[in-house]
Amino acid sequence: MSIEKIREDIDGIAAAQHSELLSGAWWHSIDLGEGHVTAGVHKLEELCDNYSRFDLPQDLSGRRLLDIGCWDGFYSFEAEKHGAEVVAVDCWRPENFFKAREALRSKVEFHDLNVYEVTRARLGSFDIVFFLGVLYHLRHPLLALEQVCEVTRDFAVIESHVIDNVFPTEHPVMEYYEFDELGGQYDNWWGPNLECLTRLTRSAGFARVEILRREPTRATIKAHRRWDDKPETVSADVRIRDVLNAVTIDYRFPRRGRHAFLMILAAGLPPQARRWEVRVEMGGFGIHPIYVGPSGNPQHAGLTQINVPVPPGLDLGKTNVCVWHEGELSNDFEIDLVEGSQW
Ligand SMILES: C[S@@+](CC[C@H](N)C(=O)[O-])C[C@H]1O[C@@H](n2cnc3c(N)ncnc32)[C@H](O)[C@@H]1O
């Protein structure tokens, strides 16, 4: 057989494979190279535009990234193209994902998992997590956000349906869909407004939320695990005097579950310091206090009591806690984290 004939045959097989590949129902348009783009419900330009608005570094090499609810995998493959080591998760095995992965000779690792099963113990942790278009499909959105937070080291990009067009209010509200009220689909459960999405995300353990995109029915946020205003030097005035478990009032510190709350007792904070002005950091992760004020215990007179949940995803063992207020950073105070309850 001549070389030309072999080439023709290979081209024929490749063309047949490509037409097979391009047929079928695609959610994402994915560029498979050589001008072959899958005919997704979402066009390539739209998906590329969405990705560009995540405001990610061009070069993601050395970064580990998790894409939860990947479907056909556009965002996983795009992040991989930028150099990230990518793990993709969905609660079923999307056939097209595997076709695209093969066509792209991609190394994205796939796990068939429910988002509630996404844990550090199972997958490790990730610099960046994508949680795009999944939240409103979930019966337990706050629990899912806690799992997202547990595996996020740096930030998560969270995209969701929102109801700001239906309830134009700055109050945090969420609409419940008992049947198929949202889009005629049986698997849509909750529609938060952007304020509610932001608060749920912080409440799940993220330090701060940046709004990347706000539209009447969709929003994209970047949820950061670190504060962006940590002072470089320790103040002589602000001192953590003691840390107790805020629930059990003892020195046992579970890293998760219903007893995973700290009571920090600090000297040197002004009595007028407000909850939203005081920053807490634990094991490198920022977290919001849920109470800042005087202690009811006369033994702690003159100290400020700061109650704060333990942020998800910390290692067991020695962990440093510090606080700051208006540029005044405390000492590091060491506590010993032990295993806690699941819930
Ligand atoms: C609207 S699609 C979004 C796909 C993709 N992330 C995007 O933004 O284009 C929702 C995806 O989330 C997945 N999903 C829904 N519930 C899930 C769950 N409990 N755990 C993991 N993935 C889930 C669906 O299978 C689907 O692939």
Tab-separated table of N, CA and C and ligand atoms in Angstrom, residues 27-28 42 47 67-72 75 89-92 94 113-116 131-134 136-138 159 187 218, ligand 1:
chain	number	residue	atom	x	y	z
A	27	TRP	N	-23.224	20.349	25.826
A	27	TRP	CA	-23.568	21.538	26.609
A	27	TRP	C	-22.552	22.642	26.316
A	28	HIS	N	-21.305	22.234	26.209
A	28	HIS	CA	-20.228	23.190	25.937
A	28	HIS	C	-19.744	23.070	24.491
A	42	HIS	N	-23.930	26.232	24.658
A	42	HIS	CA	-23.196	27.475	24.917
A	42	HIS	C	-22.062	27.613	23.921
A	47	LEU	N	-18.308	31.106	26.210
A	47	LEU	CA	-17.571	30.383	27.257
A	47	LEU	C	-16.199	31.010	27.488
A	67	ASP	N	-12.691	21.493	39.258
A	67	ASP	CA	-13.898	21.966	38.565
A	67	ASP	C	-15.064	21.069	39.001
A	68	ILE	N	-15.928	21.605	39.880
A	68	ILE	CA	-17.040	20.799	40.415
A	68	ILE	C	-18.273	21.020	39.541
A	69	GLY	N	-18.833	19.948	39.006
A	69	GLY	CA	-19.975	20.057	38.085
A	69	GLY	C	-19.477	20.404	36.697
A	70	CYS	N	-18.492	19.635	36.234
A	70	CYS	CA	-17.732	20.001	35.014
A	70	CYS	C	-18.537	19.816	33.724
A	71	TRP	N	-19.509	18.919	33.719
A	71	TRP	CA	-20.282	18.501	32.528
A	71	TRP	C	-19.327	18.142	31.378
A	72	ASP	N	-19.431	18.841	30.214
A	72	ASP	CA	-18.565	18.449	29.089
A	72	ASP	C	-17.102	18.838	29.310
A	75	TYR	N	-14.488	24.280	31.020
A	75	TYR	CA	-13.676	25.084	31.952
A	75	TYR	C	-12.467	24.298	32.462
A	89	VAL	N	-15.008	17.041	38.586
A	89	VAL	CA	-15.965	16.220	39.332
A	89	VAL	C	-17.354	16.454	38.758
A	90	ASP	N	-18.134	15.414	38.617
A	90	ASP	CA	-19.570	15.572	38.351
A	90	ASP	C	-20.288	14.404	39.007
A	91	CYS	N	-21.622	14.551	39.157
A	91	CYS	CA	-22.355	13.506	39.880
A	91	CYS	C	-22.847	12.420	38.926
A	92	TRP	N	-22.314	12.390	37.718
A	92	TRP	CA	-22.539	11.320	36.757
A	92	TRP	C	-21.317	11.300	35.845
A	94	PRO	N	-20.263	12.180	32.401
A	94	PRO	CA	-20.695	12.785	31.134
A	94	PRO	C	-19.853	12.244	29.965
A	113	LEU	N	-18.529	12.074	41.610
A	113	LEU	CA	-18.826	12.342	43.021
A	113	LEU	C	-19.936	13.371	43.139
A	114	ASN	N	-20.721	13.229	44.160
A	114	ASN	CA	-21.647	14.273	44.532
A	114	ASN	C	-20.827	15.372	45.220
A	115	VAL	N	-21.219	16.623	45.079
A	115	VAL	CA	-20.417	17.707	45.686
A	115	VAL	C	-20.257	17.512	47.198
A	116	TYR	N	-21.235	16.897	47.860
A	116	TYR	CA	-21.131	16.690	49.311
A	116	TYR	C	-20.016	15.692	49.651
A	131	PHE	N	-16.919	26.431	40.776
A	131	PHE	CA	-18.213	25.901	41.211
A	131	PHE	C	-19.259	26.675	40.399
A	132	LEU	N	-19.400	26.259	39.157
A	132	LEU	CA	-20.100	27.070	38.157
A	132	LEU	C	-21.425	26.423	37.777
A	133	GLY	N	-22.503	27.155	37.998
A	133	GLY	CA	-23.821	26.686	37.579
A	133	GLY	C	-24.315	25.462	38.327
A	134	VAL	N	-23.877	25.275	39.562
A	134	VAL	CA	-24.247	24.059	40.306
A	134	VAL	C	-25.133	24.379	41.518
A	136	TYR	N	-27.683	26.155	42.501
A	136	TYR	CA	-29.165	26.140	42.521
A	136	TYR	C	-29.730	24.758	42.205
A	137	HIS	N	-28.847	23.825	41.800
A	137	HIS	CA	-29.279	22.445	41.566
A	137	HIS	C	-29.243	21.612	42.848
A	138	LEU	N	-28.876	22.256	43.956
A	138	LEU	CA	-28.606	21.487	45.168
A	138	LEU	C	-29.669	21.693	46.232
A	159	GLU	N	-20.416	30.565	40.323
A	159	GLU	CA	-21.387	31.182	39.399
A	159	GLU	C	-22.746	30.583	39.708
A	187	ASP	N	-34.750	19.552	38.837
A	187	ASP	CA	-33.581	19.549	39.731
A	187	ASP	C	-33.058	20.949	40.021
A	218	ARG	N	-28.117	36.097	36.763
A	218	ARG	CA	-26.891	35.292	36.983
A	218	ARG	C	-25.869	36.157	37.691
B	1	LIG	C1	-25.776	23.836	34.665
B	1	LIG	S1	-24.564	22.607	34.618
B	1	LIG	C2	-23.088	23.578	34.704
B	1	LIG	C3	-21.936	22.963	33.940
B	1	LIG	C4	-20.648	23.761	33.972
B	1	LIG	N1	-20.086	23.853	35.293
B	1	LIG	C5	-20.908	25.144	33.427
B	1	LIG	O1	-20.905	26.128	34.184
B	1	LIG	O2	-21.151	25.239	32.221
B	1	LIG	C6	-24.617	21.842	36.217
B	1	LIG	C7	-23.638	20.702	36.391
B	1	LIG	O3	-23.587	20.382	37.766
B	1	LIG	C8	-23.690	18.997	37.911
B	1	LIG	N2	-24.277	18.716	39.232
B	1	LIG	C9	-25.560	18.875	39.628
B	1	LIG	N3	-25.721	18.480	40.894
B	1	LIG	C10	-24.505	18.054	41.317
B	1	LIG	C11	-24.029	17.512	42.536
B	1	LIG	N4	-24.849	17.310	43.561
B	1	LIG	N5	-22.727	17.186	42.637
B	1	LIG	C12	-21.878	17.378	41.580
B	1	LIG	N6	-22.276	17.891	40.403
B	1	LIG	C13	-23.573	18.219	40.263
B	1	LIG	C14	-24.579	18.569	36.778
B	1	LIG	O4	-24.473	17.176	36.502
B	1	LIG	C15	-24.071	19.449	35.668
B	1	LIG	O5	-22.990	18.881	34.991
